[in-house]
GROMACS .gro file of C-alpha atoms in nm:
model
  309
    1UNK     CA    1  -1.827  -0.024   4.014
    2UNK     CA    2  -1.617   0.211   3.802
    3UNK     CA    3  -1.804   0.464   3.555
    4UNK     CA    4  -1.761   0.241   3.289
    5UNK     CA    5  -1.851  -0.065   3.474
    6UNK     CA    6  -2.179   0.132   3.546
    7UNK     CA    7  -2.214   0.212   3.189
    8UNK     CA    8  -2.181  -0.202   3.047
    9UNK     CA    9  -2.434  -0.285   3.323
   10UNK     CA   10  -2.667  -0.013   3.244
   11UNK     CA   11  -2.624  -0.108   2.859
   12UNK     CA   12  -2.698  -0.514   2.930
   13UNK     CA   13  -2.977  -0.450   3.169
   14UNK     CA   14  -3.113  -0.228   2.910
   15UNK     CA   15  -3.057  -0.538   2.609
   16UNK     CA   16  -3.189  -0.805   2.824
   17UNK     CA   17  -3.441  -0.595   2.998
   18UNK     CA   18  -3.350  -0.760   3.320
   19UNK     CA   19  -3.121  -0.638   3.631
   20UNK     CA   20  -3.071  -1.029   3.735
   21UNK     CA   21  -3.017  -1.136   3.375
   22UNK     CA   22  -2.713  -0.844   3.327
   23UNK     CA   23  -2.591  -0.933   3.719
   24UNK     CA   24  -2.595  -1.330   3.594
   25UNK     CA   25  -2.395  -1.200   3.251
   26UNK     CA   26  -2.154  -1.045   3.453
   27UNK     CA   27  -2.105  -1.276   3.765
   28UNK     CA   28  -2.178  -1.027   4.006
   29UNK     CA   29  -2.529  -1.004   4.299
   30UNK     CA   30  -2.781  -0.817   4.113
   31UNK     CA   31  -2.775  -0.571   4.411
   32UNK     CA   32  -2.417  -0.467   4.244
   33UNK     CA   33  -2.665  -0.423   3.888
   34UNK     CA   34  -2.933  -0.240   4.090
   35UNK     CA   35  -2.700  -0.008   4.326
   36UNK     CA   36  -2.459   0.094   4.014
   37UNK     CA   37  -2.778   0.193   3.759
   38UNK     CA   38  -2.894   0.403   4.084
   39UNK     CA   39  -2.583   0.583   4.095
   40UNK     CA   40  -2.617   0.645   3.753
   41UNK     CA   41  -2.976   0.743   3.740
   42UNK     CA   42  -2.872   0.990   4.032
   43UNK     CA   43  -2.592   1.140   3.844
   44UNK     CA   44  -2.808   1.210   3.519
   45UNK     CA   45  -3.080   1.356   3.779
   46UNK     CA   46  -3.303   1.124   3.611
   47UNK     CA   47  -3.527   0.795   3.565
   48UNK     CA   48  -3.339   0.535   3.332
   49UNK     CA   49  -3.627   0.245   3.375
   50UNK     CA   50  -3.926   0.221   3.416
   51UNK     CA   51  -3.947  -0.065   3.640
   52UNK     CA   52  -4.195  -0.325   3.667
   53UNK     CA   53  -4.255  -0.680   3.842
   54UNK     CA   54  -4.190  -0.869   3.529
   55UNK     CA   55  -3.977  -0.633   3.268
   56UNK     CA   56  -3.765  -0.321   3.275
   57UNK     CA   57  -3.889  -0.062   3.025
   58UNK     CA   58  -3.652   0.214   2.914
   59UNK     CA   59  -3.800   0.582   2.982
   60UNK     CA   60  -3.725   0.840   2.691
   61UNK     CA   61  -3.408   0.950   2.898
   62UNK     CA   62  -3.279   0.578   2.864
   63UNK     CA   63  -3.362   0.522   2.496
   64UNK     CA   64  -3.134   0.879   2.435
   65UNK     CA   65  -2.839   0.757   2.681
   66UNK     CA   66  -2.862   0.413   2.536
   67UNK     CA   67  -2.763   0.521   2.196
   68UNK     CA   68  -2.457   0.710   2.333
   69UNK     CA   69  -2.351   0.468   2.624
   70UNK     CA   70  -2.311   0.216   2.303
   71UNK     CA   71  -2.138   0.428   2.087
   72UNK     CA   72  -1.922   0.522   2.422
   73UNK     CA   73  -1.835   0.145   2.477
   74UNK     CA   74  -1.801   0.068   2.088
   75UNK     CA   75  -1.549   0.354   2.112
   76UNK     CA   76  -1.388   0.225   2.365
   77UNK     CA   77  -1.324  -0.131   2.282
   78UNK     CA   78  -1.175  -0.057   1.947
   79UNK     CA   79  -0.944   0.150   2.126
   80UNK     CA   80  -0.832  -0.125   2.325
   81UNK     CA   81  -0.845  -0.298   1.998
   82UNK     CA   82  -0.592  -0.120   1.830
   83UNK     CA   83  -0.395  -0.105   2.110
   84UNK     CA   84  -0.337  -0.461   2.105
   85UNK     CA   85  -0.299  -0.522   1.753
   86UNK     CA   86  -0.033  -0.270   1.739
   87UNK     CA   87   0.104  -0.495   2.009
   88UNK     CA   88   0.021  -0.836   1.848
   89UNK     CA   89   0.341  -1.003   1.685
   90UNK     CA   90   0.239  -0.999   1.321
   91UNK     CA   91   0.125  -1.361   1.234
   92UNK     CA   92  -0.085  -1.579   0.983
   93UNK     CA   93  -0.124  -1.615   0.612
   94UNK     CA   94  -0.004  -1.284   0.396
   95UNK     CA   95  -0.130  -1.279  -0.010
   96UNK     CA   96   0.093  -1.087  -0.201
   97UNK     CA   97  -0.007  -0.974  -0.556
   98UNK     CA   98   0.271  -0.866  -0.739
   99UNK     CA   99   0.381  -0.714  -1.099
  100UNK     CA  100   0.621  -0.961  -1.199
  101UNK     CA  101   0.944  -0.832  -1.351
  102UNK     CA  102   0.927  -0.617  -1.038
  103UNK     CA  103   0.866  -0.924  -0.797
  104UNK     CA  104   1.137  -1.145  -0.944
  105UNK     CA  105   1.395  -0.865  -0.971
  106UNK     CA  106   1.291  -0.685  -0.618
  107UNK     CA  107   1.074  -0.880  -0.414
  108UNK     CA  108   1.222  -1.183  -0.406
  109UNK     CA  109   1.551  -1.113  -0.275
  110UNK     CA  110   1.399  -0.938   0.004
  111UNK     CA  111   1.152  -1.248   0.106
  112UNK     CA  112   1.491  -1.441   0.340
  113UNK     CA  113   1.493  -1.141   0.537
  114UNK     CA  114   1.128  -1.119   0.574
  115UNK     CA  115   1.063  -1.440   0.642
  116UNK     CA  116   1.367  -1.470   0.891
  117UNK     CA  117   1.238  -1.176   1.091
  118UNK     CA  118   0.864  -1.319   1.093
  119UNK     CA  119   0.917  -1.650   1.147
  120UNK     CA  120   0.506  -1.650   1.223
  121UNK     CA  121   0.387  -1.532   0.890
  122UNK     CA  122   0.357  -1.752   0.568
  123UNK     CA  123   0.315  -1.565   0.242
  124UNK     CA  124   0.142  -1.671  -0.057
  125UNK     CA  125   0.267  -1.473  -0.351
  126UNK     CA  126   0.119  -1.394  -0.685
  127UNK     CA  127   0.352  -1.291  -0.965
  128UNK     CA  128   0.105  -1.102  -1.187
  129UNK     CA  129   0.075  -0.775  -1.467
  130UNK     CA  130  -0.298  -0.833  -1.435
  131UNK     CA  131  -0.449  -0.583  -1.171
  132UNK     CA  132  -0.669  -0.817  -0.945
  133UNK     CA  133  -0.938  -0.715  -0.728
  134UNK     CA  134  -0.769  -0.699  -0.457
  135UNK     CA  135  -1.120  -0.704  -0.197
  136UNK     CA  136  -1.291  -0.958  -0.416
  137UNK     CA  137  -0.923  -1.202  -0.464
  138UNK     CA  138  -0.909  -1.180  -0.119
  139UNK     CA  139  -0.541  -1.004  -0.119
  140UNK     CA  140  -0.426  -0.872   0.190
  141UNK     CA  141  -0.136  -0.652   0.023
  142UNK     CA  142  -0.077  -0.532  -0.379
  143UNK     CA  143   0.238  -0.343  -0.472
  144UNK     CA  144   0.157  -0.192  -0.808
  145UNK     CA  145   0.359   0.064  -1.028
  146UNK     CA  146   0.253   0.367  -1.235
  147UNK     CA  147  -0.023   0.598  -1.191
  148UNK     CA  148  -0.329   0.473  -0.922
  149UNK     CA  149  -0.710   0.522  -1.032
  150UNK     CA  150  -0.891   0.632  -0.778
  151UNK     CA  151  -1.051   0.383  -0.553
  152UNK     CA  152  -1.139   0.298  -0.171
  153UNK     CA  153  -0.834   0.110  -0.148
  154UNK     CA  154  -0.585   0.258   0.134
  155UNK     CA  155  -0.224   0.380  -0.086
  156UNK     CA  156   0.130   0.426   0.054
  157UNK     CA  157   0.428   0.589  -0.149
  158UNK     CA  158   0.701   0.333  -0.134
  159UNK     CA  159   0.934   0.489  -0.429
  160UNK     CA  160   0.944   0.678  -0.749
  161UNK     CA  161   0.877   0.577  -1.057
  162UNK     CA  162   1.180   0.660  -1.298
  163UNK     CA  163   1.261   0.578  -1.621
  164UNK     CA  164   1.581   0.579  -1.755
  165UNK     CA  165   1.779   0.602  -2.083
  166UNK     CA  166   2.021   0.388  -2.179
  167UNK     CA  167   2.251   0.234  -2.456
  168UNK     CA  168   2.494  -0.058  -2.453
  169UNK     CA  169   2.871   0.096  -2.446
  170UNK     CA  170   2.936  -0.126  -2.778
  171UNK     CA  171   2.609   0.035  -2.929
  172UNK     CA  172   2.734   0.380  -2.866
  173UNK     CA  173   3.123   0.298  -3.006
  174UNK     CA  174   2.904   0.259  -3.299
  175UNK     CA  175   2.716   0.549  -3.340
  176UNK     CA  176   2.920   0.815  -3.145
  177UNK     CA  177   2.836   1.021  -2.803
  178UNK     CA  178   2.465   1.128  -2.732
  179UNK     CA  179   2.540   1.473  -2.597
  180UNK     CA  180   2.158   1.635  -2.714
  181UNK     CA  181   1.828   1.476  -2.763
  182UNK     CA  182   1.855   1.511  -3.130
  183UNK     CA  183   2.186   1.274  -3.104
  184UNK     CA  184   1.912   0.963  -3.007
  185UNK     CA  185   1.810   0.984  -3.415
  186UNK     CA  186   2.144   0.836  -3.463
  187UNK     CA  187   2.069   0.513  -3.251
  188UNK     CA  188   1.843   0.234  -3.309
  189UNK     CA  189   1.583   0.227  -3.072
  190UNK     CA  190   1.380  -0.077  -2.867
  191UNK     CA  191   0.989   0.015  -2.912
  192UNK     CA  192   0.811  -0.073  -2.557
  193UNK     CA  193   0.453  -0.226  -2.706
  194UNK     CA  194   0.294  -0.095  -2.386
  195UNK     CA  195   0.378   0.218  -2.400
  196UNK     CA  196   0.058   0.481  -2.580
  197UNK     CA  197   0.286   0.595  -2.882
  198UNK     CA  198   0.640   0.585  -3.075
  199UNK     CA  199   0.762   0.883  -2.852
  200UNK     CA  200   0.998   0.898  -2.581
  201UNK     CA  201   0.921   1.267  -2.392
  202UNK     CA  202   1.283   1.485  -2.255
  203UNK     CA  203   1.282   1.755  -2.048
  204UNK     CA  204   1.558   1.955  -2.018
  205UNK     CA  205   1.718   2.137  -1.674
  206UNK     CA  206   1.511   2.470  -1.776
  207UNK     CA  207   1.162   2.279  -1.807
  208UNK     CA  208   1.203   2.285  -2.220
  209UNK     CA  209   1.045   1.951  -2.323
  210UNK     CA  210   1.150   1.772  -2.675
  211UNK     CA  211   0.942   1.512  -2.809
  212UNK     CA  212   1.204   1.209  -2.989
  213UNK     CA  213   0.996   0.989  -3.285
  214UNK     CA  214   1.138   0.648  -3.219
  215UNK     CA  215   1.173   0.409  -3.529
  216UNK     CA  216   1.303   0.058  -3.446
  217UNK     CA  217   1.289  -0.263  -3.588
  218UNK     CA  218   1.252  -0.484  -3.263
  219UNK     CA  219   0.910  -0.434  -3.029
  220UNK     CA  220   0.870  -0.606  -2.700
  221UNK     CA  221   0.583  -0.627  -2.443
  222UNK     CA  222   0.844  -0.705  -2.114
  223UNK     CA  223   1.074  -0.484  -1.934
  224UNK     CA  224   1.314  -0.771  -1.856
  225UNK     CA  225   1.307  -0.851  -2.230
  226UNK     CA  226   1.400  -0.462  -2.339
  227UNK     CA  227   1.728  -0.468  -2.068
  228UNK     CA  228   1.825  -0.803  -2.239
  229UNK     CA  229   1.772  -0.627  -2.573
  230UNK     CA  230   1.943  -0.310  -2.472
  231UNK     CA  231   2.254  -0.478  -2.318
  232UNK     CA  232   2.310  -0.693  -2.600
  233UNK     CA  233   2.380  -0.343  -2.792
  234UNK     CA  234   2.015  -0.431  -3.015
  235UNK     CA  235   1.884  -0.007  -2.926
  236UNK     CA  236   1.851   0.248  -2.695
  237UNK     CA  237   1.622   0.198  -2.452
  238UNK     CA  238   1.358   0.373  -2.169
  239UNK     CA  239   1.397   0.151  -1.909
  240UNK     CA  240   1.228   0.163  -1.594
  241UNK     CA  241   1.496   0.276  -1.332
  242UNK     CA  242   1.443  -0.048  -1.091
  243UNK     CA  243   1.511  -0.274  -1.446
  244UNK     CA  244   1.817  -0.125  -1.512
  245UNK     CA  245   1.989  -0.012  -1.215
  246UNK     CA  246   2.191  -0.289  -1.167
  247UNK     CA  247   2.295  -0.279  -1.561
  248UNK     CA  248   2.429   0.131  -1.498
  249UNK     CA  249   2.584   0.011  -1.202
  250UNK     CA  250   2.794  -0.296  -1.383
  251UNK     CA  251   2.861  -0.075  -1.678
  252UNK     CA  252   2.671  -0.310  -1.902
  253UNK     CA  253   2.453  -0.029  -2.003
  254UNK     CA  254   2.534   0.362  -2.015
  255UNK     CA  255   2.303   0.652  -1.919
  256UNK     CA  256   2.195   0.886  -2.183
  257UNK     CA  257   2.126   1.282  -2.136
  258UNK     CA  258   2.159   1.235  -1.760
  259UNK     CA  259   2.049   1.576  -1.699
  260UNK     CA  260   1.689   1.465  -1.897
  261UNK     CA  261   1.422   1.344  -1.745
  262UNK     CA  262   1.273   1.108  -1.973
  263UNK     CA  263   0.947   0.945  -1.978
  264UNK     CA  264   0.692   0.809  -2.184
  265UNK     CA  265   0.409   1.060  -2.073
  266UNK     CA  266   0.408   1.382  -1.852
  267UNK     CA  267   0.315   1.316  -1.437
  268UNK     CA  268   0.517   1.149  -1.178
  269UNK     CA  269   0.484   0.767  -1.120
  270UNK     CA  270   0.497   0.622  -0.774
  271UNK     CA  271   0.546   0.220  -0.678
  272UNK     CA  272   0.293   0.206  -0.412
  273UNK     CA  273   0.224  -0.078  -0.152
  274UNK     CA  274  -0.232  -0.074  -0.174
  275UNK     CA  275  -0.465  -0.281   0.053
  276UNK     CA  276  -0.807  -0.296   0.183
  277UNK     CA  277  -0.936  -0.012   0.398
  278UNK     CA  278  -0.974  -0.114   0.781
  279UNK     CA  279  -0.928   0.075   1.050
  280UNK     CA  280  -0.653  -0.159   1.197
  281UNK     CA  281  -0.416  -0.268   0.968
  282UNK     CA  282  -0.287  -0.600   0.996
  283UNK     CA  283   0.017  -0.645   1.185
  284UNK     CA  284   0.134  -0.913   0.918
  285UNK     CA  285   0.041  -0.633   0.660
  286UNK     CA  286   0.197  -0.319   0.816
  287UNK     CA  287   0.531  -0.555   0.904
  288UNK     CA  288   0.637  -0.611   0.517
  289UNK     CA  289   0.530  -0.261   0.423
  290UNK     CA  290   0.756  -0.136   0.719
  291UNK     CA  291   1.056  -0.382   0.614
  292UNK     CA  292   1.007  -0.324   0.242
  293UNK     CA  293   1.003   0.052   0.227
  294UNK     CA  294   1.348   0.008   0.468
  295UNK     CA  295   1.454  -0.247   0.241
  296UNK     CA  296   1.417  -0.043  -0.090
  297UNK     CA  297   1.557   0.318   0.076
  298UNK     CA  298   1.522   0.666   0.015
  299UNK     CA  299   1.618   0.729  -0.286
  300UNK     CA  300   1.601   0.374  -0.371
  301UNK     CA  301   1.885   0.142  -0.415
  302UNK     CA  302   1.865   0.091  -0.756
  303UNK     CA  303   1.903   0.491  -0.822
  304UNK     CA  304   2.224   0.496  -0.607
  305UNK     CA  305   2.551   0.511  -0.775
  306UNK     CA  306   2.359   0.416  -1.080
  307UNK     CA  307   2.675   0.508  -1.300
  308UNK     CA  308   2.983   0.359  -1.321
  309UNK     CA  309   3.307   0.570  -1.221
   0.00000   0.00000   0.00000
């Protein structure tokens, strides 16, 4: 026997408190049992057993190499563990909780592809605003946008988390160029009823942050809803960059102060792909965060060429 074949036999004989009983266990003589825990006891320089005619009884050497000769093993098969998930072709049932406006705009048209490439995995998604628990729902993979709370839930960066300004081009035939943040007074602006105040926050190049009152007559609660509002020339909006990307691009809707960042409050904003901690993460988990961070891009699509030559 190997070392570590010396080590399992040592480890079951010790369990079953029986050389025959770990020999049987292992389809091998019990000599094999007997000879290899001899070649250990002679390595250590020391007794393992005490042996009797009816039991083995571990001596105080064997109770302390017991404990690590387990942990040893334990180590070692969820190395080989690992090993072969990282090998295993991703497979089985995937839940998906996702924000909505972002699934149906973002998610979605990346789900062919997926599901072409992993012809092995179903998916069972959840279009949702409502943060689930993702342990206790039984989710095996949450994208979710904004700001995380701190939790035991593993996190990975996918993209940032940009608002944008914008106006309709009729809107702003209206009302004349926005060429400073005291220009947006002149516009009538879309209130976001999720957002903590009447305030849209600029900073400029040099750091110098100006804080716009908003006064509107229209209020919604959905991003989708503000872009609809906002390209039918109803306000100026904050959008968030992956809602109106596509708009910038088809010159439907016109960036404002492009050299502003603009937000509703100060810190940066990730969307970030969150799942339960393990130390081996699914392969069916780790395949659609792989394809969907490829998918999405650095910077992500929906900030490139976001205005119209």
């Amino acid at each position: 026997m190997d070392e570590l074949a010396r080590l399992r036999a040592f480890v079951r004989a010790a369990e079953l408190g029986s050389f025959s009983g770990a020999a049987r266990e292992a389809r091998l003589p019990p000599s094999s049992v007997s000879r290899a825990i001899a070649a250990l006891e002679a390595e250590l320089g020391a007794a393992l057993f005490n042996r009797s005619t009816r039991k083995l009884h571990l001596t105080e050497v064997g109770f302390a190499f017991l404990d690590r000769a387990r942990r040893v093993l334990a180590e070692l098969d969820e190395a080989r563990a690992v090993a072969a998930d990282l090998n295993a072709r991703p497979q089985g049932l995937l839940r998906l909780n996702v924000p909505s406006a972002f699934g149906r705009l973002h998610v979605m048209p990346f789900l062919p592809g997926f599901a072409a490439a992993w012809p092995d995995i179903r998916i069972d998604l959840t279009l949702s605003d409502s943060v689930v628990d993702i342990i206790d729902s039984g989710t095996d993979l949450a994208i979710r946008i904004g700001a995380l709370e701190e939790s035991r839930l593993i996190a990975r960066k996918l993209a940032p988390h940009r608002r944008v300004l914008c106006a309709a081009p009729a809107l702003l035939a209206r009302h004349g160029p926005i060429a400073t943040p005291d220009d947006l007074a002149r516009l009538p602006h879309l209130l976001f009823a999720l957002q903590p105040h009447d305030r849209w926050l600029l900073t400029d190049p040099d750091g110098h942050r100006h804080d716009m009152p908003l006064t509107g007559r229209l209020r919604l609660n959905d991003s989708e809803a503000l872009l609809a509002a906002a390209r039918a020339g109803l306000g100026a909006a904050l959008l968030p960059f992956w809602v109106a990307g596509a708009a910038l691009r088809a010159g439907e809707l016109v960036r404002l102060l492009p050299d502003h960042q603009a937000m509703f409050w100060p810190g940066e904003r990730f969307i970030w792909a969150v799942y339960p901690p393990k130390r081996v993460v699914p392969p069916k988990v780790r395949a659609f965060i792989d394809g969907f961070a490829a998918h999405l891009g650095a910077p992500p699509y929906w900030e490139r060429d976001a205005t119209p030559p």
